[in-house]
Amino acid sequence: MKLLRFGAPGAEKPGLLDAAGAVRDLSAHLPDLAGDALSPASLARLAALDPASLPLAPEGSRIGACVARPGKFICIGLNYADHARETGKEPPPEPIVFMKATSAFSGPYDDVEIPRGSEKTDWEVELGVVIGSTAKYVSEADALDHVAGYCLVNDVSERAFQSERGGQWTKGKSHDTFGPTGPFLVTRDEVPDPQALDLWLDVDGVRRQTGNTRTMIFGVAHLVSYLSEFMTLEPGDIIATGTPPGVGLGFKPPIFLREGQEMRLGIQGLGEQRQRTVAARDRRPA
C-alpha cells in the first residue's frame, strides 16, 4: 500500500493511493496515520479494504507529510562514504545519530523556509524508515520486522547553524519546514530490499545528487537494531538514513540555497517531492 495524508496543515486526513493514482479517504477507518495505526495488525486491516469502496479525497487537496508528527525524528549523519569525504570527514566507525525537531516536519510540496540570517541552507535527499512496532534491543536479523514502511525525506540543513554555532547538529537541522516527508508511506511488503533504491535531487532543474542506498555504510536493518540499543523506537518514529554525495556544501566553491529556488527529489518507488524556497515566516501569535 501507499498511505498518505491530505488536507490543510493541521487538519490532514489519512488516505491511500489507489491503483489509478487517486487519493482515497481512510478517515472512516482510522483517525490518522500515527502510532498504533501503523502496527502490523492495523496495516493488515487496511490492506483488506477495497480501495474502490473508499470515498475520493477532494480534487486538488494538499498532500501533507505521510505520517502525523512523529514522536522522534532521528537522523543519521555521514552514512554514505563518498558524502562523508566530500564534507572533509572520514566515514564513521559507528552511526552518527542526531535529532531533528518534530516542528520541522512538513509536507512534500510545502515551501521550505530560508532561516533569518542564513547563508548556508542546503539540501539532502534521504530514505526515511517509519517504525511500525516497538523496538527495544532488537537483533539485526529481526529489525525489519519492526518497520511499517519507507518514505522520501529531504533533510534540509543550515550548515553554519550546524557546524559553526557551537554544540551539536540539531540546531542546523530543525528550522520550521526543514523536514519535508512523503508524499506517501510505502509499506514494507512493497520494498523487498531497502538497500537497492536509487535516489536523486535537482535544484532549479540541475541534477545535484545521484546515489543508491546500496552504498550506505550502515544499512536499514543495522540502524534499527543499533538505535534500539539506545532508545525505544515506537510506532510512527522516523529514521532519516543519510544522504549520498552532491550536497551544496560539497561543491568547490560551495553552493547554497537562496529564496526563489526549486528543489525536486525522489527515490525509486517512493515518489517525488517538490519545494520552493521562501523567506522565513514569523509564527508568533498576533
Tab-separated table of C-alpha atoms in Angstrom:
chain	number	residue	atom	x	y	z
A	1	MET	CA	0.000	0.000	0.000
A	2	LYS	CA	0.870	3.642	-0.451
A	3	LEU	CA	-0.521	5.563	2.517
A	4	LEU	CA	-0.677	9.341	2.739
A	5	ARG	CA	-2.360	12.287	4.422
A	6	PHE	CA	-4.276	15.039	2.688
A	7	GLY	CA	-5.807	18.353	3.692
A	8	ALA	CA	-4.831	21.708	5.154
A	9	PRO	CA	-1.898	21.871	7.595
A	10	GLY	CA	-3.039	20.662	10.994
A	11	ALA	CA	-6.253	19.204	9.594
A	12	GLU	CA	-4.949	16.345	7.464
A	13	LYS	CA	-6.908	13.141	6.974
A	14	PRO	CA	-5.467	9.683	6.347
A	15	GLY	CA	-5.691	8.263	2.860
A	16	LEU	CA	-4.291	5.770	0.420
A	17	LEU	CA	-3.278	5.944	-3.199
A	18	ASP	CA	-5.276	3.555	-5.360
A	19	ALA	CA	-4.005	1.709	-8.447
A	20	ALA	CA	-5.144	4.558	-10.691
A	21	GLY	CA	-3.253	7.162	-8.657
A	22	ALA	CA	-6.359	8.627	-6.995
A	23	VAL	CA	-6.344	9.540	-3.298
A	24	ARG	CA	-8.921	7.640	-1.236
A	25	ASP	CA	-10.147	8.796	2.183
A	26	LEU	CA	-9.409	6.409	5.079
A	27	SER	CA	-10.765	8.605	7.862
A	28	ALA	CA	-13.770	6.301	8.474
A	29	HIS	CA	-11.320	3.541	9.375
A	30	LEU	CA	-8.687	5.302	11.486
A	31	PRO	CA	-8.168	8.807	12.923
A	32	ASP	CA	-4.706	9.400	11.448
A	33	LEU	CA	-1.543	7.696	10.255
A	34	ALA	CA	0.276	7.689	13.573
A	35	GLY	CA	1.179	5.394	16.428
A	36	ASP	CA	-0.712	2.109	16.536
A	37	ALA	CA	-2.361	2.869	13.189
A	38	LEU	CA	0.999	1.823	11.724
A	39	SER	CA	1.137	-1.515	13.558
A	40	PRO	CA	1.185	-4.765	11.578
A	41	ALA	CA	-2.391	-5.568	12.646
A	42	SER	CA	-3.661	-2.141	11.599
A	43	LEU	CA	-1.874	-2.268	8.254
A	44	ALA	CA	-3.324	-5.728	7.612
A	45	ARG	CA	-6.837	-4.363	8.204
A	46	LEU	CA	-6.214	-1.511	5.783
A	47	ALA	CA	-4.802	-3.872	3.173
A	48	ALA	CA	-8.034	-5.894	3.323
A	49	LEU	CA	-10.136	-2.877	2.308
A	50	ASP	CA	-11.362	-2.464	-1.260
A	51	PRO	CA	-9.961	0.928	-2.325
A	52	ALA	CA	-12.910	1.413	-4.702
A	53	SER	CA	-15.232	1.386	-1.669
A	54	LEU	CA	-13.494	4.395	-0.132
A	55	PRO	CA	-14.545	7.963	-0.933
A	56	LEU	CA	-12.265	10.055	-3.096
A	57	ALA	CA	-10.409	12.934	-1.493
A	58	PRO	CA	-11.455	16.383	-2.720
A	59	GLU	CA	-9.776	17.171	-6.000
A	60	GLY	CA	-6.686	19.332	-5.605
A	61	SER	CA	-6.208	18.509	-1.915
A	62	ARG	CA	-2.867	19.434	-0.425
A	63	ILE	CA	-0.699	16.415	0.394
A	64	GLY	CA	0.756	16.550	3.890
A	65	ALA	CA	3.557	14.581	5.493
A	66	CYS	CA	2.767	10.889	5.114
A	67	VAL	CA	2.569	10.232	8.859
A	68	ALA	CA	1.385	12.531	11.627
A	69	ARG	CA	4.080	14.358	13.599
A	70	PRO	CA	6.365	11.575	14.872
A	71	GLY	CA	7.401	11.110	18.471
A	72	LYS	CA	11.013	11.016	17.292
A	73	PHE	CA	12.621	12.280	14.081
A	74	ILE	CA	16.010	10.558	14.182
A	75	CYS	CA	18.729	11.293	11.634
A	76	ILE	CA	21.920	9.508	10.673
A	77	GLY	CA	24.910	11.581	9.616
A	78	LEU	CA	27.650	10.762	7.102
A	79	ASN	CA	26.127	7.377	6.219
A	80	TYR	CA	27.484	7.330	2.652
A	81	ALA	CA	31.280	7.146	2.459
A	82	ASP	CA	31.514	9.415	-0.581
A	83	HIS	CA	29.322	12.028	1.112
A	84	ALA	CA	31.477	11.910	4.236
A	85	ARG	CA	34.579	12.552	2.159
A	86	GLU	CA	33.013	15.436	0.208
A	87	THR	CA	32.461	17.200	3.538
A	88	GLY	CA	36.087	16.614	4.527
A	89	LYS	CA	35.397	13.820	7.031
A	90	GLU	CA	36.271	10.158	7.194
A	91	PRO	CA	33.476	7.539	7.211
A	92	PRO	CA	32.457	6.970	10.846
A	93	PRO	CA	33.121	3.672	12.659
A	94	GLU	CA	29.614	3.755	14.194
A	95	PRO	CA	26.429	5.540	13.088
A	96	ILE	CA	26.356	9.266	13.853
A	97	VAL	CA	22.968	9.950	15.448
A	98	PHE	CA	21.229	13.291	15.912
A	99	MET	CA	17.656	14.529	16.214
A	100	LYS	CA	15.662	16.852	14.013
A	101	ALA	CA	12.940	18.782	15.871
A	102	THR	CA	9.490	17.407	15.100
A	103	SER	CA	8.333	21.000	14.467
A	104	ALA	CA	10.472	20.848	11.297
A	105	PHE	CA	8.109	18.207	9.880
A	106	SER	CA	6.324	19.360	6.711
A	107	GLY	CA	4.593	18.163	3.557
A	108	PRO	CA	6.397	17.078	0.389
A	109	TYR	CA	5.235	20.068	-1.667
A	110	ASP	CA	5.194	22.719	1.075
A	111	ASP	CA	7.529	25.706	0.835
A	112	VAL	CA	10.925	25.413	2.540
A	113	GLU	CA	11.941	28.477	4.522
A	114	ILE	CA	15.382	30.043	4.407
A	115	PRO	CA	16.026	30.976	8.062
A	116	ARG	CA	16.768	34.544	9.075
A	117	GLY	CA	20.486	35.166	8.819
A	118	SER	CA	21.083	32.010	6.829
A	119	GLU	CA	23.749	31.923	4.152
A	120	LYS	CA	24.287	28.143	4.027
A	121	THR	CA	20.939	26.377	3.660
A	122	ASP	CA	21.492	23.023	1.965
A	123	TRP	CA	19.598	20.003	0.618
A	124	GLU	CA	19.810	16.260	1.417
A	125	VAL	CA	17.694	13.555	-0.239
A	126	GLU	CA	17.284	10.611	2.159
A	127	LEU	CA	15.484	7.311	2.623
A	128	GLY	CA	13.088	7.551	5.557
A	129	VAL	CA	12.229	4.493	7.659
A	130	VAL	CA	8.911	4.524	9.538
A	131	ILE	CA	8.682	2.316	12.616
A	132	GLY	CA	5.552	0.164	12.896
A	133	SER	CA	6.042	-1.776	16.125
A	134	THR	CA	8.000	-1.100	19.292
A	135	ALA	CA	11.690	-1.969	19.005
A	136	LYS	CA	13.998	-2.337	22.007
A	137	TYR	CA	17.211	-4.364	21.863
A	138	VAL	CA	16.171	-5.991	18.593
A	139	SER	CA	18.624	-8.065	16.598
A	140	GLU	CA	19.672	-7.039	13.124
A	141	ALA	CA	18.027	-10.228	11.815
A	142	ASP	CA	14.665	-9.169	13.287
A	143	ALA	CA	14.976	-5.417	12.788
A	144	LEU	CA	12.985	-5.066	9.568
A	145	ASP	CA	10.009	-6.803	11.218
A	146	HIS	CA	9.605	-3.573	13.204
A	147	VAL	CA	9.415	-1.358	10.091
A	148	ALA	CA	5.996	-0.230	8.811
A	149	GLY	CA	7.404	1.135	5.571
A	150	TYR	CA	9.583	3.657	3.795
A	151	CYS	CA	9.279	7.224	2.548
A	152	LEU	CA	11.197	10.087	0.990
A	153	VAL	CA	12.757	12.740	3.265
A	154	ASN	CA	14.551	15.988	2.445
A	155	ASP	CA	16.847	16.594	5.423
A	156	VAL	CA	17.198	20.337	4.805
A	157	SER	CA	20.160	21.750	6.739
A	158	GLU	CA	21.668	25.123	7.606
A	159	ARG	CA	25.390	24.381	7.598
A	160	ALA	CA	26.571	27.423	9.565
A	161	PHE	CA	23.988	26.762	12.291
A	162	GLN	CA	25.003	23.092	12.197
A	163	SER	CA	28.786	23.427	12.413
A	164	GLU	CA	29.771	27.000	13.221
A	165	ARG	CA	27.466	27.951	16.098
A	166	GLY	CA	28.731	25.530	18.771
A	167	GLY	CA	27.061	22.453	20.168
A	168	GLN	CA	25.609	19.601	18.166
A	169	TRP	CA	23.984	19.411	14.724
A	170	THR	CA	20.362	19.676	15.825
A	171	LYS	CA	20.047	23.449	15.557
A	172	GLY	CA	21.202	23.355	11.944
A	173	LYS	CA	18.597	20.727	11.121
A	174	SER	CA	15.477	21.909	12.923
A	175	HIS	CA	14.167	25.131	11.410
A	176	ASP	CA	10.449	25.040	10.545
A	177	THR	CA	9.899	23.249	7.179
A	178	PHE	CA	13.322	21.518	7.284
A	179	GLY	CA	11.737	18.046	7.230
A	180	PRO	CA	9.633	17.522	4.085
A	181	THR	CA	8.389	13.915	4.279
A	182	GLY	CA	6.360	11.867	1.799
A	183	PRO	CA	4.383	12.082	-0.460
A	184	PHE	CA	3.418	8.618	0.756
A	185	LEU	CA	4.486	5.829	3.050
A	186	VAL	CA	5.139	2.676	1.036
A	187	THR	CA	4.520	-0.370	3.206
A	188	ARG	CA	7.393	-2.769	3.779
A	189	ASP	CA	5.927	-5.536	1.617
A	190	GLU	CA	6.332	-3.308	-1.476
A	191	VAL	CA	10.042	-2.659	-0.811
A	192	PRO	CA	11.722	-6.064	-0.843
A	193	ASP	CA	15.224	-4.592	-0.485
A	194	PRO	CA	15.671	-1.125	1.041
A	195	GLN	CA	19.369	-1.341	0.082
A	196	ALA	CA	18.660	-1.228	-3.661
A	197	LEU	CA	16.910	2.122	-4.200
A	198	ASP	CA	18.056	4.946	-6.475
A	199	LEU	CA	17.962	8.495	-5.047
A	200	TRP	CA	18.250	11.850	-6.815
A	201	LEU	CA	17.799	15.577	-6.219
A	202	ASP	CA	17.688	18.579	-8.583
A	203	VAL	CA	17.930	22.287	-7.817
A	204	ASP	CA	16.403	24.558	-10.467
A	205	GLY	CA	16.477	21.671	-12.925
A	206	VAL	CA	20.163	20.855	-12.394
A	207	ARG	CA	20.968	17.382	-11.059
A	208	ARG	CA	22.908	17.764	-7.822
A	209	GLN	CA	22.578	14.374	-6.106
A	210	THR	CA	22.544	10.868	-7.530
A	211	GLY	CA	23.003	7.753	-5.435
A	212	ASN	CA	21.755	4.342	-4.400
A	213	THR	CA	21.035	3.026	-0.922
A	214	ARG	CA	23.350	0.055	-1.542
A	215	THR	CA	26.286	2.398	-0.819
A	216	MET	CA	25.126	3.158	2.725
A	217	ILE	CA	27.813	2.442	5.316
A	218	PHE	CA	25.150	1.193	7.757
A	219	GLY	CA	22.055	-0.377	6.231
A	220	VAL	CA	18.480	-0.064	7.446
A	221	ALA	CA	18.451	-3.298	9.467
A	222	HIS	CA	21.672	-2.331	11.223
A	223	LEU	CA	20.377	1.167	12.002
A	224	VAL	CA	17.100	-0.058	13.518
A	225	SER	CA	18.957	-2.614	15.649
A	226	TYR	CA	21.652	-0.104	16.633
A	227	LEU	CA	19.235	2.655	17.615
A	228	SER	CA	17.146	0.215	19.656
A	229	GLU	CA	20.158	-0.214	21.967
A	230	PHE	CA	19.953	3.432	22.996
A	231	MET	CA	16.232	4.260	22.862
A	232	THR	CA	12.911	2.547	22.407
A	233	LEU	CA	11.711	3.010	18.842
A	234	GLU	CA	7.947	3.480	18.790
A	235	PRO	CA	5.302	3.264	16.055
A	236	GLY	CA	5.400	6.401	13.935
A	237	ASP	CA	9.025	7.288	14.689
A	238	ILE	CA	11.021	8.197	11.569
A	239	ILE	CA	14.669	7.464	10.851
A	240	ALA	CA	16.290	9.538	8.085
A	241	THR	CA	19.154	7.316	6.990
A	242	GLY	CA	21.686	9.720	5.493
A	243	THR	CA	22.358	11.281	2.117
A	244	PRO	CA	24.517	10.429	-0.909
A	245	PRO	CA	27.093	12.887	-2.313
A	246	GLY	CA	26.150	16.089	-4.087
A	247	VAL	CA	25.091	18.370	-1.232
A	248	GLY	CA	25.779	22.063	-1.674
A	249	LEU	CA	28.491	22.031	0.973
A	250	GLY	CA	30.493	19.545	-1.086
A	251	PHE	CA	30.912	21.757	-4.167
A	252	LYS	CA	34.024	23.869	-4.653
A	253	PRO	CA	33.095	26.579	-4.035
A	254	PRO	CA	30.003	25.514	-2.052
A	255	ILE	CA	26.546	26.182	-3.488
A	256	PHE	CA	23.714	27.013	-1.100
A	257	LEU	CA	20.007	27.689	-1.447
A	258	ARG	CA	18.515	31.161	-1.724
A	259	GLU	CA	14.936	32.386	-1.877
A	260	GLY	CA	13.006	31.637	-5.050
A	261	GLN	CA	14.620	28.334	-5.980
A	262	GLU	CA	13.033	24.938	-6.559
A	263	MET	CA	14.130	21.547	-5.266
A	264	ARG	CA	12.849	18.335	-6.844
A	265	LEU	CA	13.844	14.973	-5.422
A	266	GLY	CA	12.834	11.356	-5.496
A	267	ILE	CA	13.550	7.772	-4.528
A	268	GLN	CA	12.791	4.769	-6.690
A	269	GLY	CA	9.287	3.526	-5.865
A	270	LEU	CA	8.749	6.100	-3.104
A	271	GLY	CA	7.567	9.062	-5.167
A	272	GLU	CA	8.849	12.580	-5.662
A	273	GLN	CA	8.857	15.871	-3.791
A	274	ARG	CA	8.970	19.466	-4.962
A	275	GLN	CA	9.631	22.519	-2.774
A	276	ARG	CA	10.040	26.231	-3.390
A	277	THR	CA	12.365	28.198	-1.103
A	278	VAL	CA	10.912	31.278	0.620
A	279	ALA	CA	11.818	33.700	3.382
A	280	ALA	CA	11.221	32.540	6.953
A	281	ARG	CA	7.817	33.409	8.357
A	282	ASP	CA	7.069	34.787	11.820
A	283	ARG	CA	4.679	32.363	13.522
A	284	ARG	CA	4.262	34.271	16.798
A	285	PRO	CA	0.680	34.969	17.865
A	286	ALA	CA	-0.611	38.390	16.857
